[in-house]
Amino acid sequence: EELSQLLTYPAHRGHTASFLHLLADTGVRLSEAFSVNAETVGEGTVKVAGKTREREVPLSPEVRQMVLDALPWPWHSHQAAGLAVRRAFRKAGFNGKRASAQTLRHTFVRLWSGDESLLVGIMDWTSARMLKVYRPYDLTRAIIQHRENNPLKLARQANTRPKPLF
């Protein structure tokens, strides 16, 4: 709900709206989003100059078009872009220390429902241990995923009997 509130806030248009959508859609760091230019935006991906290296991450088609329409970014530095992001949060009614680009990165991780090994690559982490920092154990999420991925359920769906454990 809060992510939707931020991204659909009427005063957010043009560069700021596109930048917010890029951050929310890709989970990239502020400085990485700032590195994006027309040449780095591909079909379904965007190349970013990462913390340790350049990498390519998935990009939604609708966000791709928003970004291409907004480029080049109007800010002279990634710090200025960060200030624009914090102002956008404030305008949408979010205040405090957590109203920043880093909040969008954390939100991306917490809402990701796909393969966690792919998430590690998207986020440019050197190990899966960072998942514990960004996504602590969530019992509700575990129950939902257990229902969807339970081996017994999958075995029943395949009309096979579960193999004996011993």
mmCIF file of C-alpha atoms in Angstrom:
data_model
loop_
_atom_site.group_PDB
_atom_site.id
_atom_site.type_symbol
_atom_site.label_atom_id
_atom_site.label_comp_id
_atom_site.label_asym_id
_atom_site.label_seq_id
_atom_site.Cartn_x
_atom_site.Cartn_y
_atom_site.Cartn_z
ATOM 1 C CA GLU A 1 0.000 0.000 0.000
ATOM 2 C CA GLU A 2 2.696 2.466 0.970
ATOM 3 C CA LEU A 3 4.726 1.717 -2.158
ATOM 4 C CA SER A 4 1.654 2.342 -4.281
ATOM 5 C CA GLN A 5 0.970 5.569 -2.377
ATOM 6 C CA LEU A 6 4.483 6.800 -3.107
ATOM 7 C CA LEU A 7 4.532 5.810 -6.773
ATOM 8 C CA THR A 8 1.069 7.139 -7.604
ATOM 9 C CA TYR A 9 1.311 10.420 -5.711
ATOM 10 C CA PRO A 10 -0.033 13.031 -8.181
ATOM 11 C CA ALA A 11 2.781 15.548 -7.677
ATOM 12 C CA HIS A 12 5.392 12.999 -8.775
ATOM 13 C CA ARG A 13 5.840 13.407 -12.509
ATOM 14 C CA GLY A 14 8.644 13.326 -15.023
ATOM 15 C CA HIS A 15 12.158 12.698 -13.791
ATOM 16 C CA THR A 16 11.315 12.094 -10.144
ATOM 17 C CA ALA A 17 8.477 9.654 -10.886
ATOM 18 C CA SER A 18 10.633 7.760 -13.379
ATOM 19 C CA PHE A 19 13.545 7.590 -10.962
ATOM 20 C CA LEU A 20 11.299 6.326 -8.143
ATOM 21 C CA HIS A 21 9.830 3.666 -10.431
ATOM 22 C CA LEU A 22 13.317 2.604 -11.549
ATOM 23 C CA LEU A 23 14.432 2.177 -7.939
ATOM 24 C CA ALA A 24 11.271 0.288 -6.956
ATOM 25 C CA ASP A 25 11.218 -1.924 -10.062
ATOM 26 C CA THR A 26 14.858 -3.001 -10.004
ATOM 27 C CA GLY A 27 16.051 -2.774 -6.401
ATOM 28 C CA VAL A 28 19.241 -1.032 -7.523
ATOM 29 C CA ARG A 29 21.176 1.326 -5.305
ATOM 30 C CA LEU A 30 20.707 5.089 -5.687
ATOM 31 C CA SER A 31 24.114 5.572 -7.306
ATOM 32 C CA GLU A 32 23.402 2.685 -9.691
ATOM 33 C CA ALA A 33 20.086 4.212 -10.784
ATOM 34 C CA PHE A 34 21.861 7.536 -11.282
ATOM 35 C CA SER A 35 24.340 5.782 -13.618
ATOM 36 C CA VAL A 36 21.535 4.809 -16.026
ATOM 37 C CA ASN A 37 21.510 6.519 -19.409
ATOM 38 C CA ALA A 38 19.802 5.842 -22.752
ATOM 39 C CA GLU A 39 22.613 3.513 -23.863
ATOM 40 C CA THR A 40 22.326 1.298 -20.781
ATOM 41 C CA VAL A 41 18.577 0.690 -21.108
ATOM 42 C CA GLY A 42 17.907 -2.500 -23.052
ATOM 43 C CA GLU A 43 14.876 -4.588 -23.871
ATOM 44 C CA GLY A 44 13.831 -6.012 -20.517
ATOM 45 C CA THR A 45 17.060 -5.109 -18.726
ATOM 46 C CA VAL A 46 19.160 -2.168 -17.662
ATOM 47 C CA LYS A 47 22.925 -2.074 -17.120
ATOM 48 C CA VAL A 48 24.032 -0.262 -13.994
ATOM 49 C CA ALA A 49 27.458 0.726 -12.740
ATOM 50 C CA GLY A 50 27.389 -1.239 -9.508
ATOM 51 C CA LYS A 51 29.135 -0.877 -6.205
ATOM 52 C CA THR A 52 31.753 -3.413 -7.266
ATOM 53 C CA ARG A 53 31.134 -3.939 -10.991
ATOM 54 C CA GLU A 54 28.776 -3.287 -13.863
ATOM 55 C CA ARG A 55 25.780 -5.617 -14.004
ATOM 56 C CA GLU A 56 22.540 -6.101 -15.880
ATOM 57 C CA VAL A 57 19.229 -6.379 -14.022
ATOM 58 C CA PRO A 58 15.640 -7.015 -15.151
ATOM 59 C CA LEU A 59 13.491 -3.984 -15.991
ATOM 60 C CA SER A 60 9.727 -3.888 -16.552
ATOM 61 C CA PRO A 61 8.609 -2.642 -19.997
ATOM 62 C CA GLU A 62 6.470 0.167 -18.546
ATOM 63 C CA VAL A 63 9.317 1.410 -16.344
ATOM 64 C CA ARG A 64 11.713 1.118 -19.284
ATOM 65 C CA GLN A 65 9.580 3.554 -21.262
ATOM 66 C CA MET A 66 9.217 5.939 -18.316
ATOM 67 C CA VAL A 67 12.992 6.002 -17.856
ATOM 68 C CA LEU A 68 13.717 6.518 -21.556
ATOM 69 C CA ASP A 69 11.224 9.392 -21.651
ATOM 70 C CA ALA A 70 12.838 11.015 -18.595
ATOM 71 C CA LEU A 71 16.526 10.670 -19.492
ATOM 72 C CA PRO A 72 18.902 12.351 -19.031
ATOM 73 C CA TRP A 73 18.526 12.760 -15.288
ATOM 74 C CA PRO A 74 18.451 16.444 -14.310
ATOM 75 C CA TRP A 75 20.559 16.065 -11.174
ATOM 76 C CA HIS A 76 24.274 16.845 -11.150
ATOM 77 C CA SER A 77 25.149 14.065 -8.667
ATOM 78 C CA HIS A 78 23.677 10.984 -7.077
ATOM 79 C CA GLN A 79 23.473 12.964 -3.814
ATOM 80 C CA ALA A 80 21.165 15.468 -5.540
ATOM 81 C CA ALA A 81 19.089 12.578 -6.883
ATOM 82 C CA GLY A 82 18.886 11.201 -3.332
ATOM 83 C CA LEU A 83 17.616 14.542 -2.096
ATOM 84 C CA ALA A 84 14.918 14.480 -4.809
ATOM 85 C CA VAL A 85 13.900 10.990 -3.651
ATOM 86 C CA ARG A 86 13.688 12.068 -0.001
ATOM 87 C CA ARG A 87 11.601 15.101 -1.003
ATOM 88 C CA ALA A 88 9.268 12.834 -2.997
ATOM 89 C CA PHE A 89 8.786 10.650 0.088
ATOM 90 C CA ARG A 90 7.978 13.729 2.195
ATOM 91 C CA LYS A 91 5.489 15.068 -0.371
ATOM 92 C CA ALA A 92 3.715 11.699 -0.351
ATOM 93 C CA GLY A 93 3.442 11.842 3.438
ATOM 94 C CA PHE A 94 6.425 9.734 4.509
ATOM 95 C CA ASN A 95 8.942 11.252 6.880
ATOM 96 C CA GLY A 96 11.900 10.096 8.861
ATOM 97 C CA LYS A 97 15.164 8.337 8.392
ATOM 98 C CA ARG A 98 13.651 5.473 6.405
ATOM 99 C CA ALA A 99 12.152 7.698 3.719
ATOM 100 C CA SER A 100 14.946 7.217 1.171
ATOM 101 C CA ALA A 101 16.128 5.280 -1.860
ATOM 102 C CA GLN A 102 17.425 2.578 0.487
ATOM 103 C CA THR A 103 13.834 2.046 1.643
ATOM 104 C CA LEU A 104 12.889 1.170 -1.939
ATOM 105 C CA ARG A 105 15.776 -1.309 -2.107
ATOM 106 C CA HIS A 106 14.620 -2.986 1.112
ATOM 107 C CA THR A 107 11.025 -3.009 -0.137
ATOM 108 C CA PHE A 108 12.106 -4.675 -3.384
ATOM 109 C CA VAL A 109 13.803 -7.464 -1.430
ATOM 110 C CA ARG A 110 10.920 -7.972 0.992
ATOM 111 C CA LEU A 111 8.319 -8.120 -1.774
ATOM 112 C CA TRP A 112 10.369 -10.377 -4.081
ATOM 113 C CA SER A 113 8.598 -13.703 -4.374
ATOM 114 C CA GLY A 114 10.878 -15.351 -6.911
ATOM 115 C CA ASP A 115 13.991 -17.474 -6.669
ATOM 116 C CA GLU A 116 16.209 -16.122 -3.893
ATOM 117 C CA SER A 117 19.405 -17.126 -5.703
ATOM 118 C CA LEU A 118 18.377 -14.798 -8.543
ATOM 119 C CA LEU A 119 17.619 -12.077 -6.016
ATOM 120 C CA VAL A 120 21.191 -12.324 -4.708
ATOM 121 C CA GLY A 121 22.455 -11.594 -8.238
ATOM 122 C CA ILE A 122 19.978 -8.800 -8.901
ATOM 123 C CA MET A 123 20.985 -7.085 -5.677
ATOM 124 C CA ASP A 124 24.716 -7.584 -6.407
ATOM 125 C CA TRP A 125 25.431 -9.329 -3.138
ATOM 126 C CA THR A 126 28.515 -11.474 -2.762
ATOM 127 C CA SER A 127 26.633 -14.017 -0.650
ATOM 128 C CA ALA A 128 23.124 -15.050 0.307
ATOM 129 C CA ARG A 129 23.844 -13.991 3.906
ATOM 130 C CA MET A 130 22.624 -10.504 2.997
ATOM 131 C CA LEU A 131 19.126 -11.945 2.731
ATOM 132 C CA LYS A 132 19.033 -12.117 6.529
ATOM 133 C CA VAL A 133 19.835 -8.400 6.735
ATOM 134 C CA TYR A 134 17.208 -7.338 4.222
ATOM 135 C CA ARG A 135 14.637 -10.067 4.782
ATOM 136 C CA PRO A 136 14.417 -11.502 8.284
ATOM 137 C CA TYR A 137 12.481 -14.721 8.774
ATOM 138 C CA ASP A 138 8.793 -14.123 8.117
ATOM 139 C CA LEU A 139 6.547 -16.908 9.412
ATOM 140 C CA THR A 140 3.499 -15.721 7.455
ATOM 141 C CA ARG A 141 5.470 -15.749 4.203
ATOM 142 C CA ALA A 142 6.928 -19.160 5.084
ATOM 143 C CA ILE A 143 3.428 -20.599 5.610
ATOM 144 C CA ILE A 144 2.214 -19.240 2.272
ATOM 145 C CA GLN A 145 5.232 -20.559 0.390
ATOM 146 C CA HIS A 146 5.000 -23.895 2.202
ATOM 147 C CA ARG A 147 1.423 -24.263 0.972
ATOM 148 C CA GLU A 148 2.542 -23.531 -2.585
ATOM 149 C CA ASN A 149 5.748 -25.573 -2.600
ATOM 150 C CA ASN A 150 5.105 -28.405 -0.180
ATOM 151 C CA PRO A 151 6.645 -31.621 -1.580
ATOM 152 C CA LEU A 152 3.567 -33.636 -0.584
ATOM 153 C CA LYS A 153 1.297 -31.278 -2.486
ATOM 154 C CA LEU A 154 3.555 -31.402 -5.520
ATOM 155 C CA ALA A 155 3.645 -35.190 -5.352
ATOM 156 C CA ARG A 156 -0.159 -35.369 -5.225
ATOM 157 C CA GLN A 157 -0.434 -33.018 -8.171
ATOM 158 C CA ALA A 158 1.854 -35.264 -10.164
ATOM 159 C CA ASN A 159 -0.308 -38.277 -9.212
ATOM 160 C CA THR A 160 2.674 -39.988 -7.743
ATOM 161 C CA ARG A 161 3.123 -41.459 -4.343
ATOM 162 C CA PRO A 162 5.699 -39.815 -2.134
ATOM 163 C CA LYS A 163 8.914 -41.789 -1.967
ATOM 164 C CA PRO A 164 9.617 -43.396 1.406
ATOM 165 C CA LEU A 165 11.903 -41.326 3.542
ATOM 166 C CA PHE A 166 13.675 -44.377 4.942
#
